[in-house]
């Protein structure tokens, strides 16, 4: 039995579970090394604390020698009965976050005595703490991200469109060896930067004096990077630079307290209280950061309501912002690794405001 599954079983026992359905394809890959994109079809790994684990596999999946008990089926079979045959209805069943209602609800109807609970945290809690191999991969992904961010800062010119810059970023990722995007690249000019998930326009051109907010990330060897920087075209007025300095200081204050044992709500407070002190709390109403790994947003966050504590191996974003609707926005984002005695930044691109174009 591999170490990752052993850690999941420990969490199951802590939660009082003897059986758990894992259905997130990335979680199954994390635990087994097997990757399947099932679409709408049934695909699951059933973990049991007695050590007997079962994979439910459609004949369409090109999978063999999983090392687990395998139950194969076709689209024409009664798949709910197949699942039910693998479940002990006298024991509580943990359910993964991504298991569709089209499987869960019929199973509950077929086994009305079965108690089901949310069990994702058993796997997601293990995914949240990266091992040395995962950390090395994520550092490499962030090195690529840093290099491309520096290239795009040199590339930006007045008159370019948001889409033109986004396309440049994505091409540079591929040239640097990345295998994909962590998410759709965000490039926004001026007032568009107040829209926190603005999609690049192929008609909106950059004007002198406007901000350029870029939120970008690439995938390398199955793991994501993520970073945001805000630049200014040709010049920046005093209000813009003041707000940028406030956001940068909020990042620095939050990052300075990160170490094992610190609560995530207390990390969030370092940035939130400072922005509130400066009078901009109404312009930032979201959490400070998110966990990251195989996906850009994974289980866990840095927010006022998360009282869990940081552990060595966790990697998450620190990304406060100030967003002035109709004017502009500023966001600065780093990824941070919790180490045994503190933290390490995965991004090295200077956070200070910079003139481009």
Short mmCIF file of C-alpha atoms in Angstrom, two decimals:
data_model
loop_
_atom_site.label_atom_id
_atom_site.label_comp_id
_atom_site.label_asym_id
_atom_site.label_seq_id
_atom_site.Cartn_x
_atom_site.Cartn_y
_atom_site.Cartn_z
CA UNK A 1 0.00 0.00 0.00
CA UNK A 2 1.39 3.39 -0.95
CA UNK A 3 1.99 6.17 1.56
CA UNK A 4 -0.70 8.44 0.12
CA UNK A 5 -3.43 5.83 0.49
CA UNK A 6 -2.17 5.02 3.99
CA UNK A 7 -2.53 8.69 4.96
CA UNK A 8 -6.06 8.78 3.53
CA UNK A 9 -7.01 5.68 5.52
CA UNK A 10 -5.71 7.34 8.69
CA UNK A 11 -7.96 10.34 8.04
CA UNK A 12 -10.89 8.01 7.34
CA UNK A 13 -10.37 6.36 10.71
CA UNK A 14 -10.21 9.75 12.41
CA UNK A 15 -13.52 10.61 10.74
CA UNK A 16 -15.08 7.28 11.70
CA UNK A 17 -15.36 6.03 8.10
CA UNK A 18 -14.71 2.48 6.91
CA UNK A 19 -15.52 3.12 3.22
CA UNK A 20 -15.01 6.07 0.89
CA UNK A 21 -15.87 6.66 -2.76
CA UNK A 22 -13.13 8.70 -4.50
CA UNK A 23 -14.41 9.99 -7.84
CA UNK A 24 -12.30 13.06 -8.64
CA UNK A 25 -10.05 11.86 -11.51
CA UNK A 26 -7.16 13.98 -10.20
CA UNK A 27 -7.51 12.48 -6.72
CA UNK A 28 -7.51 9.00 -8.23
CA UNK A 29 -4.37 9.89 -10.19
CA UNK A 30 -2.81 11.26 -7.00
CA UNK A 31 -3.48 7.98 -5.18
CA UNK A 32 -2.85 5.46 -7.98
CA UNK A 33 -0.95 7.10 -10.83
CA UNK A 34 -3.86 6.22 -13.13
CA UNK A 35 -5.49 9.03 -15.13
CA UNK A 36 -8.89 8.65 -16.77
CA UNK A 37 -11.15 11.39 -18.12
CA UNK A 38 -14.54 9.70 -17.63
CA UNK A 39 -16.81 12.42 -18.92
CA UNK A 40 -20.34 11.58 -17.79
CA UNK A 41 -19.53 7.93 -17.09
CA UNK A 42 -19.07 6.20 -13.76
CA UNK A 43 -15.48 6.09 -12.53
CA UNK A 44 -14.51 5.56 -8.92
CA UNK A 45 -12.02 4.14 -6.46
CA UNK A 46 -13.58 2.67 -3.33
CA UNK A 47 -11.20 2.79 -0.37
CA UNK A 48 -11.82 0.64 2.70
CA UNK A 49 -10.02 0.70 6.03
CA UNK A 50 -9.84 -3.12 5.92
CA UNK A 51 -7.36 -2.77 3.04
CA UNK A 52 -9.62 -4.10 0.28
CA UNK A 53 -9.84 -1.37 -2.37
CA UNK A 54 -11.87 -1.54 -5.57
CA UNK A 55 -11.81 0.36 -8.87
CA UNK A 56 -15.03 0.73 -10.85
CA UNK A 57 -14.08 0.82 -14.53
CA UNK A 58 -15.99 1.18 -17.78
CA UNK A 59 -14.77 -1.05 -20.62
CA UNK A 60 -14.05 2.16 -22.56
CA UNK A 61 -11.23 3.10 -20.19
CA UNK A 62 -7.77 2.06 -21.36
CA UNK A 63 -6.63 0.83 -17.95
CA UNK A 64 -4.98 -2.41 -16.89
CA UNK A 65 -3.17 -3.94 -13.91
CA UNK A 66 -4.34 -1.32 -11.42
CA UNK A 67 -3.16 -3.29 -8.42
CA UNK A 68 -6.66 -3.14 -6.94
CA UNK A 69 -9.75 -5.31 -7.25
CA UNK A 70 -11.33 -4.27 -10.56
CA UNK A 71 -15.04 -4.27 -11.35
CA UNK A 72 -15.66 -3.75 -15.06
CA UNK A 73 -18.96 -2.78 -16.68
CA UNK A 74 -20.47 -1.38 -19.86
CA UNK A 75 -22.84 1.50 -20.54
CA UNK A 76 -25.67 -1.02 -20.96
CA UNK A 77 -25.45 -2.41 -17.43
CA UNK A 78 -27.22 -1.34 -14.24
CA UNK A 79 -24.37 0.67 -12.78
CA UNK A 80 -26.23 1.65 -9.61
CA UNK A 81 -26.56 -2.02 -8.73
CA UNK A 82 -22.87 -2.50 -9.47
CA UNK A 83 -22.02 0.28 -7.01
CA UNK A 84 -24.49 -1.02 -4.41
CA UNK A 85 -22.90 -4.47 -4.54
CA UNK A 86 -19.60 -2.89 -3.45
CA UNK A 87 -21.02 -0.93 -0.51
CA UNK A 88 -21.71 -2.10 3.03
CA UNK A 89 -25.07 -0.41 3.76
CA UNK A 90 -24.63 -0.93 7.50
CA UNK A 91 -21.58 1.37 7.50
CA UNK A 92 -21.41 5.11 6.77
CA UNK A 93 -20.13 5.86 3.25
CA UNK A 94 -17.89 8.86 2.56
CA UNK A 95 -18.66 10.67 -0.71
CA UNK A 96 -16.18 12.63 -2.81
CA UNK A 97 -16.89 16.27 -3.70
CA UNK A 98 -17.21 15.57 -7.43
CA UNK A 99 -19.43 12.49 -7.41
CA UNK A 100 -22.47 13.40 -9.54
CA UNK A 101 -25.97 13.37 -8.10
CA UNK A 102 -26.98 11.05 -10.97
CA UNK A 103 -25.05 8.31 -9.18
CA UNK A 104 -25.43 9.37 -5.53
CA UNK A 105 -29.20 9.89 -5.39
CA UNK A 106 -30.14 6.60 -7.11
CA UNK A 107 -27.70 4.80 -4.79
CA UNK A 108 -29.37 6.39 -1.77
CA UNK A 109 -32.77 5.34 -3.12
CA UNK A 110 -31.58 1.80 -3.70
CA UNK A 111 -30.00 1.57 -0.23
CA UNK A 112 -32.30 3.71 1.93
CA UNK A 113 -30.61 2.52 5.13
CA UNK A 114 -27.21 3.75 3.93
CA UNK A 115 -25.83 6.86 5.64
CA UNK A 116 -23.69 9.07 3.42
CA UNK A 117 -21.42 11.92 4.50
CA UNK A 118 -19.00 14.28 2.81
CA UNK A 119 -15.65 12.49 2.80
CA UNK A 120 -13.56 14.59 0.42
CA UNK A 121 -11.45 16.06 3.20
CA UNK A 122 -9.87 12.63 3.77
CA UNK A 123 -8.21 12.84 0.34
CA UNK A 124 -8.02 16.59 -0.08
CA UNK A 125 -6.27 17.00 3.26
CA UNK A 126 -3.55 14.64 2.05
CA UNK A 127 -3.32 16.41 -1.33
CA UNK A 128 -2.86 19.72 0.51
CA UNK A 129 0.48 18.64 2.01
CA UNK A 130 2.97 18.21 -0.82
CA UNK A 131 5.90 15.79 -0.69
CA UNK A 132 9.40 16.61 -1.92
CA UNK A 133 8.70 15.43 -5.47
CA UNK A 134 5.56 17.56 -5.73
CA UNK A 135 7.35 20.58 -4.27
CA UNK A 136 10.16 20.27 -6.82
CA UNK A 137 7.65 20.08 -9.66
CA UNK A 138 5.75 23.12 -8.42
CA UNK A 139 8.95 25.10 -8.02
CA UNK A 140 9.79 24.34 -11.65
CA UNK A 141 6.31 25.39 -12.77
CA UNK A 142 6.76 28.67 -10.90
CA UNK A 143 10.21 29.19 -12.42
CA UNK A 144 8.60 28.99 -15.86
CA UNK A 145 5.89 31.39 -14.71
CA UNK A 146 8.47 33.88 -13.43
CA UNK A 147 10.46 33.75 -16.66
CA UNK A 148 7.38 34.32 -18.81
CA UNK A 149 6.17 37.18 -16.61
CA UNK A 150 9.51 38.94 -17.13
CA UNK A 151 9.25 38.39 -20.88
CA UNK A 152 5.73 39.76 -21.06
CA UNK A 153 6.73 42.85 -19.05
CA UNK A 154 9.28 43.60 -21.77
CA UNK A 155 6.80 42.75 -24.54
CA UNK A 156 3.91 45.04 -23.50
CA UNK A 157 3.50 48.12 -25.68
CA UNK A 158 0.95 50.89 -25.88
CA UNK A 159 -1.72 50.04 -28.48
CA UNK A 160 -1.63 46.27 -27.94
CA UNK A 161 -4.84 44.41 -27.14
CA UNK A 162 -5.43 42.36 -24.01
CA UNK A 163 -5.83 39.25 -26.16
CA UNK A 164 -2.56 39.93 -27.97
CA UNK A 165 -0.69 39.90 -24.67
CA UNK A 166 -2.52 36.80 -23.41
CA UNK A 167 -1.65 34.97 -26.64
CA UNK A 168 2.01 35.94 -26.20
CA UNK A 169 2.02 34.56 -22.65
CA UNK A 170 0.51 31.26 -23.73
CA UNK A 171 2.94 30.85 -26.62
CA UNK A 172 5.89 31.54 -24.31
CA UNK A 173 4.63 28.89 -21.89
CA UNK A 174 4.68 26.27 -24.60
CA UNK A 175 8.14 27.38 -25.74
CA UNK A 176 9.40 27.04 -22.16
CA UNK A 177 8.17 23.46 -21.86
CA UNK A 178 4.85 23.91 -20.08
CA UNK A 179 2.12 21.44 -20.99
CA UNK A 180 -0.88 23.69 -20.51
CA UNK A 181 -2.50 26.53 -18.61
CA UNK A 182 -3.47 26.50 -14.94
CA UNK A 183 -6.50 28.61 -15.95
CA UNK A 184 -7.49 31.00 -18.73
CA UNK A 185 -4.91 33.78 -18.73
CA UNK A 186 -6.23 37.07 -17.32
CA UNK A 187 -4.98 40.31 -18.91
CA UNK A 188 -6.85 43.53 -18.18
CA UNK A 189 -6.24 47.21 -18.86
CA UNK A 190 -7.48 50.19 -16.86
CA UNK A 191 -11.12 49.83 -15.71
CA UNK A 192 -11.16 46.18 -16.79
CA UNK A 193 -8.72 45.43 -13.95
CA UNK A 194 -11.53 46.09 -11.46
CA UNK A 195 -13.23 42.95 -12.85
CA UNK A 196 -11.38 40.28 -10.92
CA UNK A 197 -11.84 37.56 -13.56
CA UNK A 198 -11.97 39.63 -16.72
CA UNK A 199 -11.40 37.76 -19.97
CA UNK A 200 -8.95 39.37 -22.43
CA UNK A 201 -10.56 41.43 -25.19
CA UNK A 202 -9.31 41.33 -28.77
CA UNK A 203 -10.45 44.92 -29.32
CA UNK A 204 -9.52 46.74 -26.10
CA UNK A 205 -6.17 48.47 -26.66
CA UNK A 206 -3.71 49.70 -24.04
CA UNK A 207 -3.47 53.43 -23.43
CA UNK A 208 -0.70 55.40 -21.75
CA UNK A 209 -1.29 55.86 -18.03
CA UNK A 210 -3.36 52.69 -17.66
CA UNK A 211 -2.64 49.74 -15.42
CA UNK A 212 -1.98 46.27 -16.84
CA UNK A 213 -3.09 43.50 -14.48
CA UNK A 214 -1.86 40.03 -15.44
CA UNK A 215 -2.92 36.89 -13.57
CA UNK A 216 -1.33 33.84 -15.17
CA UNK A 217 -0.21 30.29 -14.55
CA UNK A 218 1.06 27.25 -16.40
CA UNK A 219 1.06 23.50 -15.84
CA UNK A 220 4.31 21.55 -15.72
CA UNK A 221 4.40 17.81 -15.11
CA UNK A 222 0.79 17.85 -13.92
CA UNK A 223 1.08 20.67 -11.38
CA UNK A 224 0.05 24.33 -11.56
CA UNK A 225 1.69 27.69 -11.03
CA UNK A 226 -0.13 30.98 -10.45
CA UNK A 227 1.02 34.59 -10.09
CA UNK A 228 -0.34 38.12 -10.52
CA UNK A 229 1.51 41.36 -11.11
CA UNK A 230 0.18 44.84 -11.95
CA UNK A 231 2.18 47.13 -14.25
CA UNK A 232 1.59 50.64 -15.65
CA UNK A 233 1.89 51.78 -19.25
CA UNK A 234 4.26 54.74 -19.73
CA UNK A 235 3.36 56.36 -16.39
CA UNK A 236 1.43 55.97 -13.16
CA UNK A 237 -0.29 58.76 -11.24
CA UNK A 238 0.20 59.19 -7.46
CA UNK A 239 -3.11 57.52 -6.57
CA UNK A 240 -2.22 54.44 -8.60
CA UNK A 241 1.22 54.08 -7.07
CA UNK A 242 -0.13 54.67 -3.56
CA UNK A 243 -2.73 51.92 -3.96
CA UNK A 244 -0.14 49.59 -5.48
CA UNK A 245 2.15 50.21 -2.51
CA UNK A 246 -0.71 49.45 -0.10
CA UNK A 247 -1.43 46.13 -1.81
CA UNK A 248 2.26 45.24 -1.90
CA UNK A 249 2.63 45.99 1.81
CA UNK A 250 -0.44 43.84 2.52
CA UNK A 251 1.24 40.95 0.68
CA UNK A 252 4.47 41.42 2.61
CA UNK A 253 2.69 41.57 5.97
CA UNK A 254 0.75 38.38 5.29
CA UNK A 255 3.79 36.51 4.00
CA UNK A 256 5.92 37.59 6.95
CA UNK A 257 3.90 35.56 9.49
CA UNK A 258 3.63 32.31 7.52
CA UNK A 259 5.08 29.34 9.37
CA UNK A 260 3.85 26.02 10.75
CA UNK A 261 1.13 26.39 13.36
CA UNK A 262 -0.15 29.81 12.28
CA UNK A 263 -3.90 29.92 11.61
CA UNK A 264 -4.98 30.84 8.10
CA UNK A 265 -7.44 33.39 9.48
CA UNK A 266 -4.52 35.13 11.21
CA UNK A 267 -2.50 35.23 7.97
CA UNK A 268 -5.54 36.74 6.24
CA UNK A 269 -5.89 39.33 9.02
CA UNK A 270 -2.39 40.67 8.41
CA UNK A 271 -3.39 41.82 4.91
CA UNK A 272 -7.05 42.59 5.60
CA UNK A 273 -6.45 44.74 8.67
CA UNK A 274 -3.80 46.78 6.84
CA UNK A 275 -6.03 47.46 3.83
CA UNK A 276 -8.86 48.35 6.23
CA UNK A 277 -6.52 50.71 8.11
CA UNK A 278 -5.75 52.46 4.82
CA UNK A 279 -9.47 52.94 4.10
CA UNK A 280 -9.93 50.48 1.24
CA UNK A 281 -11.71 47.54 2.91
CA UNK A 282 -14.87 48.06 0.83
CA UNK A 283 -12.82 47.52 -2.33
CA UNK A 284 -11.56 44.06 -1.33
CA UNK A 285 -14.22 41.58 -0.23
CA UNK A 286 -12.78 38.18 -1.10
CA UNK A 287 -10.44 35.73 0.62
CA UNK A 288 -6.68 36.27 0.67
CA UNK A 289 -5.64 33.05 -1.03
CA UNK A 290 -6.32 29.53 -2.22
CA UNK A 291 -4.47 26.22 -2.12
CA UNK A 292 -2.95 24.93 -5.35
CA UNK A 293 -1.49 21.72 -6.75
CA UNK A 294 -2.80 19.54 -9.55
CA UNK A 295 -5.54 22.15 -9.88
CA UNK A 296 -5.22 25.90 -9.59
CA UNK A 297 -7.83 26.01 -6.83
CA UNK A 298 -7.72 23.08 -4.44
CA UNK A 299 -9.21 22.29 -1.04
CA UNK A 300 -8.15 24.83 1.57
CA UNK A 301 -7.94 28.61 1.61
CA UNK A 302 -6.51 31.63 3.41
CA UNK A 303 -9.59 33.42 4.71
CA UNK A 304 -11.11 34.97 7.82
CA UNK A 305 -13.20 31.86 8.49
CA UNK A 306 -10.46 29.21 8.16
CA UNK A 307 -9.13 28.40 11.63
CA UNK A 308 -6.96 25.50 10.45
CA UNK A 309 -3.21 25.94 10.80
CA UNK A 310 -0.40 25.92 8.25
CA UNK A 311 1.64 22.72 7.95
CA UNK A 312 4.99 22.07 6.25
CA UNK A 313 4.42 21.13 2.61
CA UNK A 314 1.32 23.24 2.08
CA UNK A 315 1.39 25.60 -0.91
CA UNK A 316 -1.11 28.42 -1.29
CA UNK A 317 -1.50 31.87 -2.81
CA UNK A 318 -1.33 35.24 -1.10
CA UNK A 319 -3.21 37.71 -3.32
CA UNK A 320 -4.84 40.78 -1.81
CA UNK A 321 -6.22 43.42 -4.12
CA UNK A 322 -7.99 46.75 -4.34
CA UNK A 323 -10.59 47.12 -7.09
CA UNK A 324 -12.04 50.53 -7.94
CA UNK A 325 -14.96 50.01 -10.30
CA UNK A 326 -14.79 52.22 -13.37
CA UNK A 327 -11.17 53.19 -12.70
CA UNK A 328 -8.69 50.30 -12.26
CA UNK A 329 -7.63 47.47 -10.00
CA UNK A 330 -4.44 46.23 -8.36
CA UNK A 331 -3.65 42.64 -7.40
CA UNK A 332 -0.30 41.13 -6.43
CA UNK A 333 -0.03 37.38 -5.98
CA UNK A 334 2.71 35.00 -4.87
CA UNK A 335 2.65 31.29 -4.18
CA UNK A 336 4.06 30.38 -0.75
CA UNK A 337 5.42 27.05 0.49
CA UNK A 338 5.27 26.35 4.23
CA UNK A 339 8.63 24.94 5.37
CA UNK A 340 9.63 23.26 8.63
CA UNK A 341 10.62 26.54 10.22
CA UNK A 342 8.96 29.24 8.13
CA UNK A 343 8.12 29.70 4.48
CA UNK A 344 9.57 30.00 1.00
CA UNK A 345 8.23 32.12 -1.86
CA UNK A 346 7.86 30.28 -5.16
CA UNK A 347 7.83 33.55 -7.12
CA UNK A 348 10.81 35.87 -7.51
CA UNK A 349 9.40 38.57 -9.83
CA UNK A 350 9.65 41.96 -8.13
CA UNK A 351 6.35 43.01 -6.54
CA UNK A 352 7.01 46.75 -6.74
CA UNK A 353 5.07 48.71 -9.35
CA UNK A 354 6.81 48.94 -12.69
CA UNK A 355 6.47 51.08 -15.81
CA UNK A 356 6.13 49.15 -19.09
CA UNK A 357 5.33 49.94 -22.70
#
